Amino acid sequence: MSSYFQPVADLHTHTLASPHAYSTLTENVAAAAALGMLAIATTDHGPNTGDGGHIWHFGNMRILPERIAGIRHLRGAEANVCDYDGTLDLPERTLSALDVVIASMHDSTLPYGTPEQITETWLRVAEKPLVDIIGHCGSPQYAFDYEKVIPVFAEHGKVVEINEGTFRVRQKSLENCAVIARLCAKHGVRVAVNSDAHYLTQVGQLDSAVALLEEVNFPKELIINSNRERFEAFLQTKGLAL
Ligand SMILES: [Zn+2]
Ligand SMILES: [Zn+2]
């Protein structure tokens, strides 16, 4: 484990609600608690992938307590970007009731586009006030004009995710991730390190993402889950508390 910083929250995890993931919400929260984390977000895929949560899964998250296994649980979603207009696969009334919303591009819901198309798509997503985090945006298949878009993420207060899962399953993205991280540092864009866990042993495992940020000498004050104070500041922007 790097001494650069110790992540205090994991804001991107999947449960059995996404059938290609294999742990329950309760198991994931317990795994995060066992690591000494302060918080975890449950962010199953939006319904349009065919392998995501049913719309009722997201609508009913209001029944979940704020604290589970002694730590803060955030009710979330990884919404799919479904077209080049930046349309998401969950309605605003559902997203607005959640604590944290990630928007991601997946090949099951968005055809690979030209860099011009993907640039335009992210610019539109950036304008959506209910999106908090830009999910794993380093895929070469969804390359975009990083110099143009990253400052716009800053303008709209988006957090860019450095996704540990990328080091497992999207290694071709890593070069882009370093470019994106450097641009986030340059333009003052906040980032989060997230596991994208699909099984409980992956929860809170963030070493490669932390190492990437350390390599580019990323300013810790821009990493929202790098300590309690910064994480609480992020929650406050959402009207939430630990
Ligand atoms: Zn994803
Ligand atoms: Zn995910």
Coordinates of C-alpha atoms and ligand atoms in Angstrom, one line a residue:
M1 CA 0.0 0.0 0.0
S2 CA 1.4 3.4 -1.0
S3 CA 2.0 6.0 1.7
Y4 CA 1.0 8.7 -0.8
F5 CA -2.5 8.6 0.6
Q6 CA -4.9 6.0 2.1
P7 CA -8.3 6.3 0.3
V8 CA -11.1 6.8 2.8
A9 CA -14.1 5.9 0.5
D10 CA -14.8 3.7 -2.5
L11 CA -17.4 5.4 -4.6
H12 CA -17.9 2.9 -7.4
T13 CA -19.0 -0.7 -6.5
H14 CA -21.4 -3.2 -8.0
T15 CA -23.7 -5.7 -6.4
L16 CA -25.8 -8.7 -7.5
A17 CA -28.2 -6.1 -8.9
S18 CA -25.8 -6.1 -11.9
P19 CA -25.8 -9.8 -12.7
H20 CA -22.1 -9.9 -13.8
A21 CA -21.2 -8.9 -10.2
Y22 CA -21.2 -11.4 -7.4
S23 CA -21.5 -9.9 -4.0
T24 CA -24.4 -8.4 -2.0
L25 CA -24.5 -4.7 -0.9
T26 CA -24.1 -5.8 2.7
E27 CA -21.0 -7.9 1.8
N28 CA -19.4 -5.0 0.0
V29 CA -20.1 -2.5 2.8
A30 CA -18.7 -5.0 5.3
A31 CA -15.6 -5.3 3.2
A32 CA -15.1 -1.5 3.1
A33 CA -15.7 -1.3 6.8
A34 CA -13.1 -4.1 7.5
L35 CA -10.5 -2.0 5.6
G36 CA -11.3 0.9 7.9
M37 CA -12.9 3.0 5.2
L38 CA -15.4 5.8 6.1
A39 CA -17.8 5.3 3.3
I40 CA -18.8 3.2 0.2
A41 CA -21.2 3.9 -2.6
T42 CA -23.2 1.3 -4.3
T43 CA -23.3 2.2 -8.0
D44 CA -24.9 -0.6 -10.1
H45 CA -25.2 -0.2 -13.8
G46 CA -28.2 1.6 -15.2
P47 CA -30.9 -0.5 -16.8
N48 CA -30.0 -0.1 -20.5
T49 CA -27.1 -2.5 -20.5
G50 CA -29.3 -5.5 -20.2
D51 CA -27.0 -6.5 -17.3
G52 CA -27.7 -3.6 -15.0
G53 CA -30.1 -2.9 -12.2
H54 CA -33.8 -2.7 -12.7
I55 CA -35.3 0.8 -12.5
W56 CA -37.0 -0.3 -9.2
H57 CA -33.5 -1.1 -7.7
F58 CA -32.6 2.6 -8.0
G59 CA -36.0 4.0 -7.0
N60 CA -36.2 1.9 -3.9
M61 CA -32.7 2.7 -2.6
R62 CA -34.4 5.3 -0.3
I63 CA -35.1 2.5 2.1
L64 CA -31.4 1.9 2.8
P65 CA -30.1 3.4 6.0
E66 CA -27.3 6.0 5.9
R67 CA -25.0 3.8 7.9
I68 CA -24.5 0.1 7.4
A69 CA -21.9 -1.9 9.2
G70 CA -20.8 1.2 11.0
I71 CA -19.8 3.2 7.9
R72 CA -21.6 5.7 5.6
H73 CA -23.4 4.1 2.7
L74 CA -24.1 6.2 -0.3
R75 CA -27.0 5.3 -2.6
G76 CA -25.7 5.5 -6.2
A77 CA -25.8 4.5 -9.8
E78 CA -23.4 4.1 -12.7
A79 CA -25.7 5.5 -15.4
N80 CA -25.0 4.6 -19.0
V81 CA -24.4 7.3 -21.5
C82 CA -26.8 6.0 -24.2
D83 CA -26.2 8.3 -27.2
Y84 CA -24.1 11.2 -28.5
D85 CA -26.6 13.7 -27.0
G86 CA -25.4 12.4 -23.6
T87 CA -28.7 10.9 -22.6
L88 CA -28.6 8.7 -19.5
D89 CA -30.6 5.6 -18.8
L90 CA -32.1 6.7 -15.6
P91 CA -34.7 9.5 -15.3
E92 CA -33.9 12.7 -13.5
R93 CA -36.4 12.0 -10.7
T94 CA -34.5 8.8 -10.0
L95 CA -31.1 10.3 -10.2
S96 CA -32.0 13.3 -8.0
A97 CA -33.0 10.9 -5.2
L98 CA -29.5 9.3 -5.2
D99 CA -26.4 10.4 -3.3
V100 CA -23.9 9.9 -6.0
V101 CA -24.2 9.5 -9.8
I102 CA -21.5 8.2 -12.1
A103 CA -21.9 8.6 -15.8
S104 CA -20.0 6.1 -17.9
M105 CA -19.7 4.9 -21.5
H106 CA -19.9 1.2 -22.2
D107 CA -19.9 -0.6 -25.5
S108 CA -23.2 -2.4 -24.6
T109 CA -25.0 1.0 -24.7
L110 CA -23.0 3.4 -26.7
P111 CA -21.4 2.6 -30.1
Y112 CA -17.7 3.6 -30.4
G113 CA -17.7 7.1 -31.8
T114 CA -15.2 9.4 -33.5
P115 CA -13.2 11.7 -31.1
E116 CA -15.4 14.5 -32.3
Q117 CA -18.6 12.6 -31.4
I118 CA -17.3 11.6 -28.0
T119 CA -16.0 15.1 -27.2
E120 CA -19.5 16.5 -27.9
T121 CA -21.0 13.7 -25.8
W122 CA -18.9 14.5 -22.7
L123 CA -19.5 18.2 -23.1
R124 CA -23.3 17.5 -22.9
V125 CA -22.9 15.1 -20.0
A126 CA -20.8 17.8 -18.2
E127 CA -23.8 20.1 -18.3
K128 CA -26.0 17.6 -16.4
P129 CA -26.2 18.9 -12.8
L130 CA -27.2 15.4 -11.5
V131 CA -23.9 13.8 -12.6
D132 CA -21.2 13.8 -10.0
I133 CA -18.5 11.6 -11.4
I134 CA -17.2 10.9 -14.9
G135 CA -16.6 7.2 -14.9
H136 CA -13.5 5.5 -16.4
C137 CA -13.1 7.9 -19.4
G138 CA -9.7 6.7 -20.7
S139 CA -10.9 4.0 -23.2
P140 CA -9.2 4.4 -26.6
Q141 CA -12.5 3.4 -28.2
Y142 CA -14.0 6.5 -26.6
A143 CA -11.1 8.8 -27.1
F144 CA -12.0 12.5 -27.0
D145 CA -10.4 15.9 -27.1
Y146 CA -9.0 15.8 -23.5
E147 CA -7.6 19.4 -23.7
K148 CA -11.0 20.7 -24.6
V149 CA -13.2 18.7 -22.3
I150 CA -11.3 18.4 -19.1
P151 CA -11.5 22.1 -18.3
V152 CA -15.2 21.9 -18.9
F153 CA -15.5 19.2 -16.3
A154 CA -13.9 21.6 -13.9
E155 CA -16.3 24.4 -14.8
H156 CA -19.3 22.2 -14.0
G157 CA -17.8 20.7 -10.8
K158 CA -17.5 17.2 -12.1
V159 CA -15.2 14.7 -10.4
V160 CA -13.1 12.5 -12.8
E161 CA -12.7 9.0 -11.8
I162 CA -9.3 7.1 -11.8
N163 CA -10.7 3.6 -11.9
E164 CA -8.8 0.6 -10.4
G165 CA -10.7 -1.8 -12.6
T166 CA -9.1 -0.2 -15.7
F167 CA -5.8 -1.7 -14.5
R168 CA -7.5 -5.2 -14.5
V169 CA -9.6 -5.1 -17.6
R170 CA -8.9 -2.0 -19.7
Q171 CA -5.1 -1.9 -19.8
K172 CA -5.2 -0.2 -23.2
S173 CA -6.7 2.8 -21.5
L174 CA -3.8 3.4 -19.1
E175 CA -1.8 5.7 -21.3
N176 CA -4.9 7.9 -21.7
C177 CA -5.6 7.8 -17.9
A178 CA -2.2 9.3 -17.2
V179 CA -2.9 12.0 -19.8
I180 CA -6.3 12.7 -18.2
A181 CA -4.8 12.8 -14.7
R182 CA -2.2 15.3 -15.8
L183 CA -4.8 17.5 -17.4
C184 CA -7.0 17.3 -14.3
A185 CA -4.1 18.5 -12.2
K186 CA -3.4 21.3 -14.7
H187 CA -7.0 22.5 -14.8
G188 CA -7.9 22.0 -11.1
V189 CA -10.4 19.1 -11.8
R190 CA -11.1 17.0 -8.7
V191 CA -10.6 13.3 -9.0
A192 CA -11.6 10.2 -7.1
V193 CA -9.9 6.8 -7.0
N194 CA -12.6 4.0 -7.2
S195 CA -12.4 0.3 -7.4
D196 CA -15.3 -0.6 -9.7
A197 CA -15.5 -3.7 -7.6
H198 CA -17.6 -6.6 -9.0
Y199 CA -16.8 -8.8 -6.1
L200 CA -16.2 -8.1 -2.4
T201 CA -12.5 -8.8 -2.5
Q202 CA -12.1 -5.9 -5.0
V203 CA -13.8 -3.3 -2.7
G204 CA -11.3 -0.7 -1.5
Q205 CA -8.4 -2.1 -3.5
L206 CA -7.0 1.0 -5.1
D207 CA -3.3 0.6 -5.2
S208 CA -2.8 1.0 -8.9
A209 CA -5.0 4.0 -9.2
V210 CA -3.2 5.6 -6.2
A211 CA 0.2 4.8 -7.8
L212 CA -0.9 6.4 -11.1
L213 CA -1.7 9.6 -9.3
E214 CA 1.5 9.5 -7.3
E215 CA 3.5 9.0 -10.6
V216 CA 2.1 12.2 -12.0
N217 CA 2.5 13.9 -8.7
F218 CA -1.2 14.7 -8.5
P219 CA -2.1 17.4 -5.9
K220 CA -3.8 15.5 -3.0
E221 CA -6.1 18.4 -2.3
L222 CA -7.9 17.6 -5.5
I223 CA -8.5 13.9 -4.7
I224 CA -11.9 13.9 -3.0
N225 CA -11.4 10.6 -1.2
S226 CA -7.8 11.0 -0.1
N227 CA -8.6 11.9 3.5
R228 CA -11.6 12.5 5.8
E229 CA -11.6 16.3 5.4
R230 CA -11.6 16.3 1.6
F231 CA -14.2 13.6 1.5
E232 CA -16.5 15.5 3.9
A233 CA -16.0 18.6 1.7
F234 CA -17.2 16.7 -1.3
L235 CA -20.2 15.4 0.6
Q236 CA -21.0 18.9 1.7
T237 CA -21.2 20.0 -2.0
K238 CA -24.0 17.4 -2.2
G239 CA -25.7 18.6 0.9
L240 CA -24.6 15.3 2.6
A241 CA -22.6 14.5 5.7
L242 CA -20.6 11.5 6.8
Ligands
ZN1 ZN -18.3 1.0 -16.0
ZN2 ZN -18.7 0.0 -12.9

